[in-house]
Coordinates of C-alpha atoms and ligand atoms in Angstrom, one line a residue:
M116 CA 0.0 0.0 0.0
S117 CA 1.2 3.5 -0.7
I118 CA 0.1 6.8 0.9
L119 CA -0.3 9.8 -1.4
K120 CA -0.2 12.9 0.7
F121 CA -1.8 16.1 -0.8
P122 CA -0.5 19.6 -0.4
E123 CA -1.4 21.3 2.9
N124 CA -3.9 23.8 1.6
F125 CA -5.5 21.4 -0.8
I126 CA -9.3 21.9 -0.8
W127 CA -11.7 19.0 -0.7
G128 CA -15.2 19.8 -1.9
V129 CA -18.4 18.6 -3.4
A130 CA -20.5 20.1 -6.2
T131 CA -24.2 20.4 -7.2
S132 CA -26.2 22.7 -9.4
A133 CA -29.4 24.6 -8.7
Y134 CA -31.8 23.0 -11.2
Q135 CA -30.6 19.5 -10.4
I136 CA -31.3 19.7 -6.6
E137 CA -33.4 22.7 -5.6
G138 CA -36.9 21.9 -6.7
A139 CA -39.4 24.7 -5.7
W140 CA -39.5 25.5 -9.4
N141 CA -42.3 28.0 -9.0
E142 CA -42.0 29.2 -5.5
D143 CA -41.1 32.6 -4.0
G144 CA -41.2 34.4 -7.3
R145 CA -39.0 32.1 -9.4
S146 CA -40.0 32.2 -13.0
P147 CA -39.5 29.3 -15.4
S148 CA -36.1 28.7 -17.0
H149 CA -35.6 27.2 -20.4
W150 CA -34.8 24.0 -18.6
D151 CA -38.3 24.0 -17.0
T152 CA -39.8 24.5 -20.4
F153 CA -37.6 21.8 -22.0
A154 CA -38.3 19.2 -19.2
H155 CA -42.0 20.0 -19.3
T156 CA -42.1 19.3 -23.1
P157 CA -43.1 15.6 -23.7
G158 CA -40.3 13.5 -25.0
K159 CA -37.3 15.6 -24.0
T160 CA -36.3 13.9 -20.8
R161 CA -36.5 10.3 -19.6
N162 CA -40.1 9.6 -18.6
G163 CA -40.9 13.3 -18.7
E164 CA -38.9 13.8 -15.5
S165 CA -38.1 17.3 -14.4
G166 CA -36.4 19.4 -11.7
D167 CA -39.8 20.5 -10.3
V168 CA -39.1 18.8 -6.9
A169 CA -35.7 17.2 -7.4
C170 CA -34.0 16.8 -4.0
D171 CA -36.1 19.6 -2.5
H172 CA -32.9 21.2 -1.4
Y173 CA -34.6 24.7 -1.5
H174 CA -36.4 23.6 1.7
R175 CA -33.9 21.1 3.1
W176 CA -30.6 23.0 2.7
P177 CA -29.9 23.2 6.4
E178 CA -30.0 19.4 6.7
D179 CA -27.9 19.1 3.6
I180 CA -25.1 21.4 4.7
A181 CA -25.2 19.8 8.2
L182 CA -24.5 16.5 6.5
M183 CA -21.7 18.0 4.5
A184 CA -20.2 19.3 7.7
S185 CA -20.5 16.0 9.3
L186 CA -18.4 14.5 6.5
G187 CA -15.7 17.1 6.9
I188 CA -16.4 18.6 3.4
Q189 CA -14.3 21.8 3.1
A190 CA -15.9 23.5 0.1
Y191 CA -19.2 23.4 -1.6
R192 CA -19.6 24.4 -5.3
F193 CA -23.3 25.2 -6.1
S194 CA -25.0 27.3 -8.7
V195 CA -27.5 30.1 -8.5
S196 CA -30.8 29.8 -10.3
W197 CA -30.9 32.9 -12.6
P198 CA -34.8 32.9 -12.8
R199 CA -35.0 32.9 -9.0
I200 CA -32.9 36.1 -8.8
L201 CA -33.9 37.9 -12.0
P202 CA -37.2 36.3 -13.0
T203 CA -37.7 38.4 -16.1
G204 CA -34.1 38.2 -17.0
G205 CA -34.0 42.0 -16.8
S206 CA -33.2 44.3 -13.9
Q207 CA -36.1 43.5 -11.5
V208 CA -34.5 41.6 -8.6
N209 CA -36.5 39.1 -6.7
Q210 CA -35.3 39.6 -3.2
K211 CA -36.6 36.3 -2.0
G212 CA -34.5 34.5 -4.5
L213 CA -31.4 36.4 -3.6
D214 CA -32.2 35.9 0.1
F215 CA -32.1 32.1 -0.4
Y216 CA -28.5 32.2 -1.5
D217 CA -27.6 34.7 1.2
K218 CA -28.8 32.4 3.9
L219 CA -27.2 29.4 2.3
V220 CA -23.8 31.2 2.2
D221 CA -24.1 32.3 5.8
G222 CA -25.1 28.7 6.8
L223 CA -22.0 27.3 4.9
L224 CA -19.6 29.8 6.5
E225 CA -21.0 29.1 9.9
K226 CA -20.0 25.5 9.4
G227 CA -16.6 26.4 8.0
I228 CA -17.5 25.3 4.5
R229 CA -16.1 27.5 1.7
P230 CA -18.8 28.5 -0.9
F231 CA -17.8 28.3 -4.6
I232 CA -20.5 29.9 -6.7
T233 CA -21.3 29.1 -10.3
L234 CA -23.3 31.8 -11.9
Y235 CA -24.6 29.8 -14.9
H236 CA -25.2 26.1 -14.6
W237 CA -27.7 26.0 -17.5
E238 CA -30.8 27.9 -16.3
L239 CA -31.7 30.7 -18.7
P240 CA -34.9 32.6 -17.7
Q241 CA -37.5 31.6 -20.3
T242 CA -38.1 35.3 -21.0
L243 CA -34.5 35.5 -22.3
Q244 CA -34.9 32.3 -24.3
D245 CA -38.0 33.9 -25.8
L246 CA -35.8 36.7 -27.0
G247 CA -33.7 34.1 -28.8
G248 CA -31.5 32.9 -26.0
W249 CA -27.7 32.6 -26.2
P250 CA -27.4 33.0 -29.9
E251 CA -28.6 36.6 -29.4
R252 CA -25.9 39.0 -28.3
E253 CA -28.3 40.8 -26.0
V254 CA -28.2 37.9 -23.5
V255 CA -24.5 38.8 -22.8
D256 CA -25.5 42.1 -21.1
H257 CA -28.2 40.2 -19.1
F258 CA -25.6 37.7 -17.9
V259 CA -23.3 40.5 -16.8
A260 CA -26.2 42.1 -14.9
L261 CA -26.7 38.7 -13.1
A262 CA -23.1 38.6 -12.2
D263 CA -23.3 42.2 -10.9
V264 CA -26.4 41.5 -8.7
V265 CA -25.1 38.3 -7.2
S266 CA -21.5 39.5 -6.6
R267 CA -22.8 42.8 -5.0
R268 CA -24.9 40.9 -2.6
L269 CA -22.5 38.0 -1.8
G270 CA -19.1 39.3 -2.7
D271 CA -18.4 40.3 0.9
R272 CA -18.5 36.7 1.9
V273 CA -17.9 34.6 -1.2
K274 CA -14.3 34.5 -2.5
D275 CA -14.6 31.9 -5.3
W276 CA -16.6 32.5 -8.4
I277 CA -17.2 30.5 -11.5
T278 CA -18.9 32.3 -14.4
H279 CA -20.0 29.4 -16.5
N280 CA -20.4 25.7 -16.2
E281 CA -19.4 23.8 -19.4
P282 CA -19.8 26.3 -22.3
W283 CA -19.6 23.3 -24.7
C284 CA -22.8 21.9 -23.2
T285 CA -24.7 25.2 -23.2
S286 CA -23.9 25.9 -26.8
M287 CA -23.4 22.5 -28.5
L288 CA -25.4 20.1 -26.5
G289 CA -28.2 22.7 -26.3
H290 CA -28.1 24.2 -29.8
Q291 CA -26.3 21.7 -32.1
I292 CA -27.1 18.3 -30.8
G293 CA -30.3 19.4 -29.1
Q294 CA -30.2 17.0 -26.2
H295 CA -30.4 19.8 -23.7
A296 CA -32.5 23.0 -23.5
P297 CA -33.4 24.7 -25.7
G298 CA -33.2 21.5 -27.8
W299 CA -32.1 23.0 -31.1
Q300 CA -30.1 21.4 -33.9
D301 CA -28.6 24.4 -35.6
W302 CA -24.8 24.7 -36.1
P303 CA -24.7 28.4 -36.8
A304 CA -26.8 29.2 -33.8
A305 CA -24.7 26.9 -31.6
L306 CA -21.5 28.7 -32.6
K307 CA -23.0 32.1 -32.0
A308 CA -24.2 30.8 -28.6
A309 CA -20.7 29.6 -27.9
H310 CA -19.3 33.1 -28.6
H311 CA -21.8 34.8 -26.5
V312 CA -21.3 32.5 -23.6
L313 CA -17.5 33.1 -23.7
L314 CA -18.0 36.8 -24.1
S315 CA -20.4 37.0 -21.2
H316 CA -17.7 35.2 -19.1
G317 CA -15.0 37.7 -20.2
L318 CA -17.2 40.7 -19.4
A319 CA -18.5 39.4 -16.1
V320 CA -15.0 38.8 -14.7
P321 CA -14.1 42.5 -14.1
V322 CA -17.6 43.2 -12.7
I323 CA -17.2 40.4 -10.1
R324 CA -13.7 41.6 -9.2
A325 CA -15.0 45.2 -8.8
N326 CA -17.7 44.0 -6.4
A327 CA -15.6 41.5 -4.6
P328 CA -12.0 42.7 -4.5
Q329 CA -10.8 39.6 -2.8
A330 CA -12.5 37.3 -5.3
E331 CA -10.8 34.7 -7.4
V332 CA -12.7 34.1 -10.6
G333 CA -12.6 31.3 -13.1
I334 CA -14.7 29.2 -15.5
A335 CA -15.4 25.5 -15.6
P336 CA -15.3 24.0 -19.1
N337 CA -15.7 20.3 -19.6
Y338 CA -12.8 18.3 -20.9
E339 CA -13.3 15.0 -22.7
P340 CA -9.9 14.5 -24.3
A341 CA -9.7 12.5 -27.5
Y342 CA -7.2 9.8 -28.1
P343 CA -6.7 8.2 -31.6
L344 CA -7.4 4.5 -31.7
T345 CA -4.2 3.8 -33.6
R346 CA -1.4 6.0 -35.0
A347 CA -3.0 5.8 -38.4
P348 CA -3.3 9.3 -39.9
E349 CA -7.1 9.2 -40.2
D350 CA -7.4 8.2 -36.5
V351 CA -5.1 11.0 -35.5
E352 CA -7.1 13.4 -37.7
A353 CA -10.3 12.2 -36.1
A354 CA -9.0 12.9 -32.7
R355 CA -7.8 16.3 -33.8
L356 CA -11.3 17.1 -35.1
W357 CA -12.9 16.1 -31.8
D358 CA -10.4 18.1 -29.9
G359 CA -11.1 21.2 -32.0
Y360 CA -14.8 20.8 -31.7
F361 CA -14.9 20.0 -28.0
I362 CA -11.9 21.6 -26.3
R363 CA -9.9 24.0 -28.4
W364 CA -13.0 26.0 -29.7
F365 CA -13.6 27.0 -26.1
N366 CA -10.2 26.8 -24.5
D367 CA -8.1 28.6 -27.1
P368 CA -10.1 31.9 -26.9
L369 CA -10.1 31.7 -23.1
F370 CA -6.3 31.6 -23.1
G371 CA -5.8 34.3 -25.7
L372 CA -5.3 32.1 -28.7
H373 CA -8.4 33.1 -30.7
Y374 CA -10.7 30.5 -32.3
P375 CA -8.6 27.7 -33.8
A376 CA -7.9 28.5 -37.4
D377 CA -8.3 24.8 -38.6
M378 CA -11.8 24.7 -37.1
V379 CA -12.8 28.1 -38.4
A380 CA -11.9 26.9 -41.9
L381 CA -13.7 23.6 -41.5
Y382 CA -16.8 25.3 -40.1
E383 CA -16.8 27.7 -43.0
T384 CA -16.6 24.9 -45.5
K385 CA -19.4 23.0 -43.9
K386 CA -21.6 26.0 -43.6
C387 CA -21.6 26.0 -39.8
L388 CA -20.3 29.5 -40.1
P389 CA -22.2 30.7 -43.1
H390 CA -21.0 34.3 -42.6
G391 CA -17.7 33.5 -41.1
L392 CA -17.0 35.0 -37.6
D393 CA -19.2 38.0 -38.3
F394 CA -20.6 37.8 -34.7
V395 CA -17.1 38.6 -33.3
Q396 CA -16.9 42.4 -32.7
A397 CA -13.9 44.5 -32.1
G398 CA -12.6 43.9 -28.5
D399 CA -14.5 40.6 -28.0
M400 CA -11.5 38.3 -28.2
E401 CA -9.5 40.5 -25.8
A402 CA -12.5 40.5 -23.4
I403 CA -12.8 36.7 -23.5
A404 CA -9.1 36.3 -22.8
V405 CA -9.2 38.2 -19.5
P406 CA -6.6 36.6 -17.2
L407 CA -8.2 34.1 -14.9
D408 CA -7.4 33.3 -11.3
F409 CA -8.1 29.7 -12.0
I410 CA -9.5 27.3 -14.5
G411 CA -12.1 24.7 -13.4
V412 CA -11.8 21.3 -14.9
N413 CA -14.9 19.1 -15.3
N414 CA -13.7 15.7 -16.4
Y415 CA -15.3 12.3 -16.3
T416 CA -14.1 10.3 -19.3
R417 CA -12.4 10.4 -22.7
Q418 CA -13.2 9.7 -26.4
I419 CA -11.4 7.2 -28.6
M420 CA -11.5 8.4 -32.1
S421 CA -10.9 6.5 -35.3
G422 CA -11.5 6.6 -39.1
Q423 CA -13.1 9.2 -41.3
I424 CA -15.7 11.0 -39.3
S425 CA -18.0 13.7 -40.5
L426 CA -18.6 16.8 -38.6
N427 CA -22.3 16.1 -38.1
H428 CA -21.5 12.8 -36.4
V429 CA -18.5 13.9 -34.5
Q430 CA -20.3 13.5 -31.2
T431 CA -21.4 9.9 -31.9
A432 CA -18.2 8.7 -33.6
A433 CA -16.2 7.5 -30.6
S434 CA -15.1 3.8 -30.5
P435 CA -15.9 1.7 -27.5
N436 CA -13.0 0.2 -25.6
P437 CA -13.6 -3.5 -25.1
N438 CA -11.1 -3.7 -22.3
A439 CA -12.4 -0.9 -20.2
S440 CA -15.1 -0.6 -17.6
Y441 CA -18.0 1.8 -18.1
T442 CA -20.2 3.7 -15.7
E443 CA -23.9 3.6 -16.1
M444 CA -23.7 6.8 -18.2
D445 CA -21.8 4.6 -20.6
W446 CA -18.7 6.7 -19.9
E447 CA -15.4 4.9 -19.9
V448 CA -13.5 4.9 -16.7
Y449 CA -10.2 6.3 -17.8
P450 CA -8.2 8.1 -15.0
N451 CA -5.6 9.4 -17.4
S452 CA -8.1 11.6 -19.0
L453 CA -8.0 13.8 -15.9
Y454 CA -4.2 13.5 -15.5
D455 CA -3.5 14.4 -19.1
T456 CA -6.0 17.3 -19.0
L457 CA -4.4 18.8 -15.9
N458 CA -0.9 18.6 -17.5
R459 CA -2.1 20.1 -20.8
L460 CA -3.8 23.0 -19.0
H461 CA -0.7 23.9 -17.2
F462 CA 2.1 23.1 -19.5
H463 CA 0.4 24.0 -22.8
Y464 CA -2.2 26.7 -21.8
H465 CA -0.2 27.9 -18.8
A466 CA -3.2 27.9 -16.4
P467 CA -2.0 29.5 -13.2
K468 CA -4.2 27.5 -10.9
I469 CA -6.6 24.7 -11.4
Y470 CA -9.5 23.3 -9.5
V471 CA -11.0 20.0 -10.5
T472 CA -14.6 21.3 -10.3
E473 CA -16.3 18.1 -11.3
N474 CA -15.3 14.5 -11.3
G475 CA -17.5 11.5 -10.6
C476 CA -19.5 8.5 -11.8
S477 CA -23.0 7.1 -12.1
Y478 CA -23.7 3.8 -10.4
S479 CA -27.1 3.0 -9.1
D480 CA -26.1 1.0 -6.0
G481 CA -28.9 1.4 -3.4
P482 CA -29.3 0.5 0.3
D483 CA -29.1 -3.1 1.4
G484 CA -31.4 -4.5 4.2
N485 CA -29.3 -2.6 6.8
G486 CA -29.4 0.7 4.9
R487 CA -25.8 0.4 3.9
I488 CA -24.8 1.5 0.3
A489 CA -21.8 -0.4 -0.7
D490 CA -20.6 1.6 -3.8
Q491 CA -17.1 0.2 -4.0
R492 CA -17.0 0.9 -7.8
R493 CA -17.4 4.6 -7.0
V494 CA -14.6 4.5 -4.5
D495 CA -12.4 2.7 -7.1
Y496 CA -13.2 5.4 -9.6
F497 CA -12.2 8.2 -7.3
Q498 CA -9.1 6.4 -6.2
G499 CA -7.9 6.1 -9.8
Y500 CA -8.7 9.7 -10.8
L501 CA -7.3 11.2 -7.6
A502 CA -4.0 9.2 -8.0
G503 CA -3.7 11.1 -11.3
V504 CA -4.4 14.4 -9.6
H505 CA -1.7 13.6 -7.1
Q506 CA 0.8 12.7 -9.9
A507 CA 0.0 15.9 -11.8
I508 CA 0.7 17.9 -8.7
G509 CA 4.0 16.1 -8.4
N510 CA 4.8 17.2 -12.0
G511 CA 4.3 20.8 -10.8
V512 CA 0.7 21.3 -12.0
P513 CA -0.9 23.8 -9.6
V514 CA -4.0 21.9 -8.7
A515 CA -5.5 23.6 -5.6
G516 CA -8.6 21.5 -5.0
Y517 CA -11.0 18.8 -6.0
F518 CA -14.8 18.7 -6.1
I519 CA -16.8 15.5 -6.3
W520 CA -19.8 15.4 -8.6
S521 CA -22.0 15.1 -6.8
F522 CA -22.8 15.6 -3.2
M523 CA -26.1 13.8 -3.6
D524 CA -28.0 11.9 -6.3
N525 CA -30.0 14.4 -8.3
F526 CA -31.8 15.2 -11.6
E527 CA -29.4 14.2 -14.3
W528 CA -30.8 16.4 -17.1
A529 CA -32.2 14.5 -20.1
R530 CA -31.5 11.2 -18.2
G531 CA -33.8 12.2 -15.4
Y532 CA -33.4 10.4 -12.1
S533 CA -32.0 7.2 -13.6
Q534 CA -28.4 8.2 -13.0
R535 CA -27.1 8.4 -9.5
F536 CA -23.8 10.4 -9.2
G537 CA -24.0 11.2 -5.4
I538 CA -21.8 10.1 -2.6
V539 CA -25.1 10.5 -0.7
Y540 CA -28.1 8.5 -1.7
V541 CA -31.4 10.2 -2.1
D542 CA -34.7 8.3 -1.7
Y543 CA -36.9 10.4 -3.9
Q544 CA -40.1 9.1 -2.3
T545 CA -39.2 10.2 1.2
Q546 CA -36.3 12.7 0.4
Q547 CA -34.2 10.8 2.9
R548 CA -30.5 11.2 2.5
L549 CA -28.2 8.3 3.2
P550 CA -24.4 8.6 2.9
K551 CA -22.9 5.8 0.7
D552 CA -19.7 4.0 1.5
S553 CA -18.0 6.5 -0.8
A554 CA -19.0 9.4 1.5
Y555 CA -17.3 7.7 4.4
W556 CA -14.3 7.0 2.3
Y557 CA -14.1 10.7 1.3
K558 CA -14.5 11.7 4.9
D559 CA -11.4 9.7 5.7
V560 CA -9.4 11.1 2.7
I561 CA -10.3 14.7 3.8
K562 CA -9.5 14.1 7.4
H563 CA -6.0 12.8 6.7
N564 CA -5.5 14.8 3.5
R565 CA -4.2 11.7 1.7
L566 CA -5.1 8.8 -0.5
K567 CA -4.3 5.2 0.3
T568 CA -3.6 3.1 -2.8
N569 CA -2.8 -0.5 -3.4
Ligands
FCB1205 C1 -21.7 17.6 -16.1 C2 -22.7 18.6 -15.6 C3 -23.3 18.2 -14.3 C4 -23.7 16.8 -14.3 C5 -22.5 15.9 -14.7 C6 -22.8 14.4 -14.6 O1 -21.7 17.7 -17.5 O2 -22.0 19.8 -15.4 O3 -24.4 19.1 -14.1 O4 -24.8 16.6 -15.1 O5 -22.1 16.2 -15.9

């Protein structure tokens, strides 16, 4: 057995997002978001499931943060629900909505848990969707207004801010693949949405810093690195295409490298950019490249790419790995995807500081007759990925903390309640919370700030 000690100030956290846990979708002045609309549209989510009730965290938050504290959790990454705070998307603040997060932040601080706020984890007020949503440049100013309102109110106590969760999902999964709200399949709209999400990030960062001078601000893209199946040129090319589509299109602008030229050319040829980059205005790219205090890494798996793939099928072109194990999301367990991503972000993109803002796995293990949840596969998953984090730190990569996705089982978007990512089990009939074995394993890791591996 070996003991992997983590740096002294390393932060151990858990993550959730508002729509996935809060419920109370129409209480205290919250208006519908485009996810409410999407989930309430027949055929969009598994069995028509929605976040209407979810984990009822809106009412049960004191119990939830008490449980976090009992596990020794040091930081909690959560998101604010935009339509709870600015129900019309405009300037009319719903105090009750803001009060909810105010109380949550105070409750966390009382327990010594450090709040990490994500401003956008996929809930656009429906009123803004009605204006055209993220493909419309107008939404950028609305997002900056949200950042202003929230950081004015909470910036005296919250030091850690994440503008956007997973810009690829907001733009591509929502507007090109159509699996998430608003459910479009429109390449040009998706690439405009991507630009506006990135721009809204860049313009919000100085606003947050002005309101909260101590703040550290970052963004949390998702990283699913591509690996060619073989060294054959077409496999390498396929991996490059995936990388451009999924990672470089978002990462390069954030780190001041503009949109990748190979992808711009390809998108133009394929009419995904029918008018080129005409939506990029003077100053946009500089705004997007605002220096970050940290980058958040959401990583779960990788893609194995091979053969000739067409752009329209890039997201379904991956090859399965017959030798690997898969989680119930059908995501391959591949710890090196996190290790490689961390190295790349530091040594290639020069990220000054990195948090792993999401990492986790879906396994549906439930309670046995004694109420114990033996989710050893989840523990094994974390052990593997965390060993990679430790190794990256040893290489000199400045990883400052790690957040498990997720604190508790919750509404997994289009997959509804079928996927359980929590280290805490939720019985959706009774709303009872039951820590799984992985929660106790994590408690031990945190307590000793170390990982035991075989
Ligand atoms: C990420 C999302 C998060 C959750 C996990 C499983 O893409 O950020 O909300 O759904 O995947």
